[in-house]
XYZ file of C-alpha atoms in Angstrom:
266
model
C 134.247 124.974 161.780
C 135.202 123.778 165.283
C 132.707 126.104 166.892
C 129.833 124.433 165.060
C 131.098 120.922 165.825
C 131.248 121.885 169.523
C 127.552 122.585 169.624
C 126.290 119.117 170.393
C 122.511 119.406 170.609
C 119.965 122.183 170.295
C 116.657 121.622 171.990
C 113.434 123.340 171.077
C 109.795 122.689 171.558
C 107.578 121.831 168.570
C 104.143 120.387 168.093
C 104.006 116.640 167.510
C 101.850 115.040 164.790
C 99.345 114.127 167.499
C 98.903 117.751 168.499
C 101.016 117.826 171.744
C 104.386 119.447 172.167
C 107.594 117.401 172.303
C 111.256 118.140 172.469
C 113.061 118.105 169.125
C 116.728 117.085 168.844
C 118.679 118.229 165.852
C 122.029 116.841 164.687
C 123.656 119.608 162.672
C 127.041 118.037 162.078
C 126.238 116.743 158.573
C 125.844 119.823 156.406
C 124.496 119.397 152.899
C 122.384 116.286 153.781
C 118.864 115.921 155.111
C 118.794 115.710 158.912
C 116.823 113.101 160.816
C 114.739 114.648 163.606
C 113.421 112.431 166.349
C 110.653 113.668 168.609
C 110.797 112.957 172.301
C 108.236 110.158 172.441
C 110.289 107.989 169.993
C 107.086 106.911 168.226
C 107.316 109.434 165.405
C 110.309 109.849 163.111
C 110.114 112.640 160.554
C 112.747 113.449 157.910
C 112.969 117.212 157.646
C 114.695 118.519 154.487
C 117.989 120.258 155.039
C 119.356 122.500 152.289
C 116.641 121.329 149.868
C 117.222 117.494 150.224
C 115.776 114.740 152.445
C 117.594 111.801 153.970
C 116.747 108.598 152.126
C 114.584 106.088 153.951
C 115.950 102.782 155.246
C 114.319 100.966 152.287
C 116.053 103.257 149.815
C 119.370 102.791 151.577
C 118.933 99.003 151.510
C 118.055 99.015 147.811
C 121.046 101.217 147.058
C 123.307 98.927 149.065
C 122.110 95.617 147.488
C 122.292 96.760 143.846
C 125.363 95.180 142.215
C 127.732 97.595 140.615
C 127.770 97.418 136.843
C 131.247 96.811 135.520
C 132.503 99.785 133.611
C 133.529 97.561 130.691
C 130.137 95.799 130.388
C 129.212 97.655 127.184
C 132.573 96.823 125.690
C 132.010 93.141 126.557
C 128.557 93.119 124.967
C 129.949 94.608 121.776
C 132.950 92.308 121.686
C 130.980 89.057 122.216
C 129.056 88.975 118.891
C 132.238 89.869 117.031
C 134.081 87.002 118.723
C 131.301 84.523 117.874
C 131.282 85.639 114.230
C 135.062 85.288 114.020
C 134.920 81.769 115.491
C 132.169 80.699 113.060
C 134.149 82.057 110.107
C 137.246 80.172 111.248
C 135.219 76.944 111.504
C 133.804 77.334 107.995
C 137.223 78.094 106.621
C 138.793 75.076 108.290
C 136.019 72.602 107.318
C 136.683 70.889 103.969
C 133.988 71.544 101.366
C 132.392 68.321 100.108
C 132.020 68.425 96.350
C 128.586 67.407 95.086
C 128.791 64.542 92.580
C 128.071 65.577 88.998
C 127.877 63.971 85.574
C 131.274 65.578 84.843
C 132.884 62.786 86.888
C 132.095 60.195 84.198
C 131.952 59.853 80.413
C 128.665 58.561 79.015
C 128.466 57.054 75.519
C 125.477 55.792 73.563
C 126.592 53.757 70.563
C 124.516 52.101 67.821
C 124.890 48.307 67.865
C 122.005 46.631 65.998
C 119.231 47.354 63.500
C 116.200 45.132 62.921
C 113.527 45.395 60.213
C 110.056 43.856 60.605
C 106.714 44.070 58.851
C 104.710 46.670 60.755
C 101.356 44.839 60.798
C 102.755 41.370 61.486
C 102.403 41.534 65.254
C 106.101 41.030 66.022
C 107.104 41.354 69.679
C 110.265 43.265 69.026
C 112.826 43.708 71.830
C 116.350 45.124 71.587
C 119.219 42.672 72.254
C 120.308 42.213 75.868
C 121.445 45.425 77.639
C 120.543 47.639 74.672
C 117.979 50.423 74.257
C 115.978 51.911 71.391
C 117.538 55.044 69.911
C 115.651 55.289 66.598
C 112.889 54.086 64.278
C 111.972 54.457 60.626
C 108.946 53.357 58.583
C 108.000 53.278 54.925
C 104.531 52.641 53.443
C 101.282 51.715 55.121
C 100.685 48.955 57.655
C 102.041 46.445 55.139
C 105.279 48.379 54.913
C 108.403 47.802 56.985
C 109.628 49.281 60.201
C 113.307 49.425 61.184
C 114.397 49.662 64.817
C 117.781 51.018 65.970
C 119.244 49.623 69.176
C 122.257 51.038 71.029
C 124.480 50.159 73.978
C 125.260 52.517 76.852
C 128.711 52.704 78.430
C 130.114 54.658 81.377
C 133.844 55.415 81.247
C 134.077 52.890 78.384
C 132.542 50.134 80.524
C 129.196 48.844 79.174
C 126.064 48.857 81.243
C 125.450 45.228 82.132
C 122.410 45.210 84.373
C 118.969 45.962 82.964
C 115.685 45.554 84.825
C 112.805 45.142 82.404
C 109.352 46.369 83.247
C 106.019 45.057 82.005
C 104.533 45.590 78.592
C 102.255 48.602 78.567
C 98.530 48.438 78.111
C 97.340 48.247 74.517
C 96.984 51.592 72.700
C 95.045 52.235 69.480
C 97.811 53.137 67.018
C 95.872 55.899 65.258
C 95.492 57.813 68.514
C 98.356 56.714 70.737
C 100.800 58.438 73.048
C 103.269 56.652 75.304
C 105.994 57.897 77.687
C 108.181 55.496 79.679
C 108.012 55.697 83.493
C 110.509 57.964 85.244
C 114.185 57.102 84.566
C 113.260 54.286 82.192
C 113.805 53.989 78.430
C 112.023 52.040 75.685
C 113.566 48.713 74.694
C 110.660 47.078 72.794
C 107.493 47.645 70.722
C 104.654 45.454 69.469
C 102.055 46.353 66.825
C 99.377 44.361 65.060
C 97.085 45.446 62.218
C 96.673 48.830 60.572
C 96.257 52.236 62.181
C 93.258 50.892 64.072
C 95.335 48.025 65.450
C 96.986 47.839 68.862
C 100.440 48.996 69.923
C 102.341 48.168 73.141
C 105.708 49.273 74.531
C 108.323 47.772 76.849
C 110.582 49.954 79.053
C 113.496 49.165 81.373
C 115.832 50.575 84.024
C 119.611 50.534 83.472
C 122.316 50.116 86.132
C 126.094 50.605 86.221
C 128.161 49.484 89.216
C 124.965 49.106 91.221
C 123.724 52.653 90.555
C 120.793 53.511 88.320
C 121.209 55.615 85.200
C 118.958 58.638 84.805
C 117.211 59.802 81.638
C 117.032 63.559 81.932
C 115.887 66.621 79.954
C 113.207 64.933 77.784
C 112.335 66.667 74.506
C 109.857 65.939 71.721
C 110.818 65.872 68.063
C 108.929 67.703 65.360
C 106.071 65.944 63.566
C 106.932 63.472 60.757
C 104.772 61.658 58.240
C 104.482 58.071 59.469
C 104.575 56.491 55.976
C 107.907 58.062 55.054
C 110.180 58.976 57.925
C 113.387 58.052 59.746
C 114.218 59.330 63.221
C 117.321 58.932 65.403
C 117.892 60.281 68.920
C 120.613 62.865 69.412
C 124.089 62.124 70.751
C 123.949 60.679 74.254
C 120.163 60.296 74.061
C 117.691 57.381 73.978
C 114.012 56.915 73.081
C 111.636 57.485 75.999
C 108.315 58.148 74.210
C 106.330 58.047 70.954
C 102.981 59.296 69.715
C 101.061 58.821 66.456
C 97.865 60.380 65.150
C 95.913 59.175 62.111
C 96.720 56.539 59.494
C 100.008 56.000 57.658
C 99.777 59.566 56.399
C 99.314 60.884 59.927
C 101.936 62.467 62.167
C 104.467 60.685 64.365
C 106.610 62.277 67.106
C 109.311 60.866 69.393
C 110.515 61.797 72.832
C 114.195 61.453 73.655
C 116.120 62.006 76.895
C 119.796 62.421 77.825
C 121.553 59.592 79.658
C 123.073 60.909 82.908
C 124.931 59.245 85.757
C 125.803 60.685 89.151
C 129.135 59.163 90.147
C-alpha cells in the first residue's frame, strides 16, 4: 500500500555485536524477502530473517548468477543422440558390400587314378609316383618276398591338372614291424622305399601341390580300419589321397592308412 511505501526509514536503537548501542536502519519496502540491516558504524552487516527467510549472501548471489541455465531440451538431446548414432551405424553396415569368404565351393576338385606299379616288397625299390601324381592306394600279397602294388593319381582343379609339385626329403628310416608315418602338414605321400622283411627299414617321400600359384590343402585326415598286411588292398576315398601309414608285426600283422581330402581355397 502507498502508506507503507511512504514510510522511508524507521530508526531504533539496538545493541551492536560489540556490546554498544547503534542506530538500526530498516528497509521495509521488499515484503516477503529477508531484509538487510546495517548498523550505524558500517563495520557490521547482519542479515535478519524477514517472514521466515534470510537474504542470500553476496557469494550465493554470485554463484546463482554464474550458473549456466540448463536447456530445457537437454534430456531429449541426450536420449536422441545414442539413437542417432545407432541409426547411422546401421545405415553404414547396410550400405557396405559384404565380402564373401572364399570357399572350396568355388572350384571343382578331382582325384583320378592314372598309374599302377608293382614291385617286390623286399627288393629295396625307391618307388616314386610319376611327375605331378600322388599315392592314393596300396595293396600287398604274401610275406616280404611277395609283391606290393602302388596306385598313383592326378589332381585337377576345374579340370585343369596340378602342374607344380614341391618334393620334400625322404623321411628317416623306420623299422617296418613297428612303424608309423604321417606326412607334414598339407603334404601328401608320393613315394615309399622298403628293404628286407618286417625287421627291415621303410622310408617315405611327401610333397606339396600347387595350382595357379596357390597351395592345395589336405584336410580332414582319417585312419582306415586295420588290415592284414599279407593279404590286403586299400584305396583312398573319392577326392582323397594317402597322407599316412602304419604297420605292426610281420606280414600277418596289421596295417592302417591315413587319407585326407584335397581342398583348395579359390
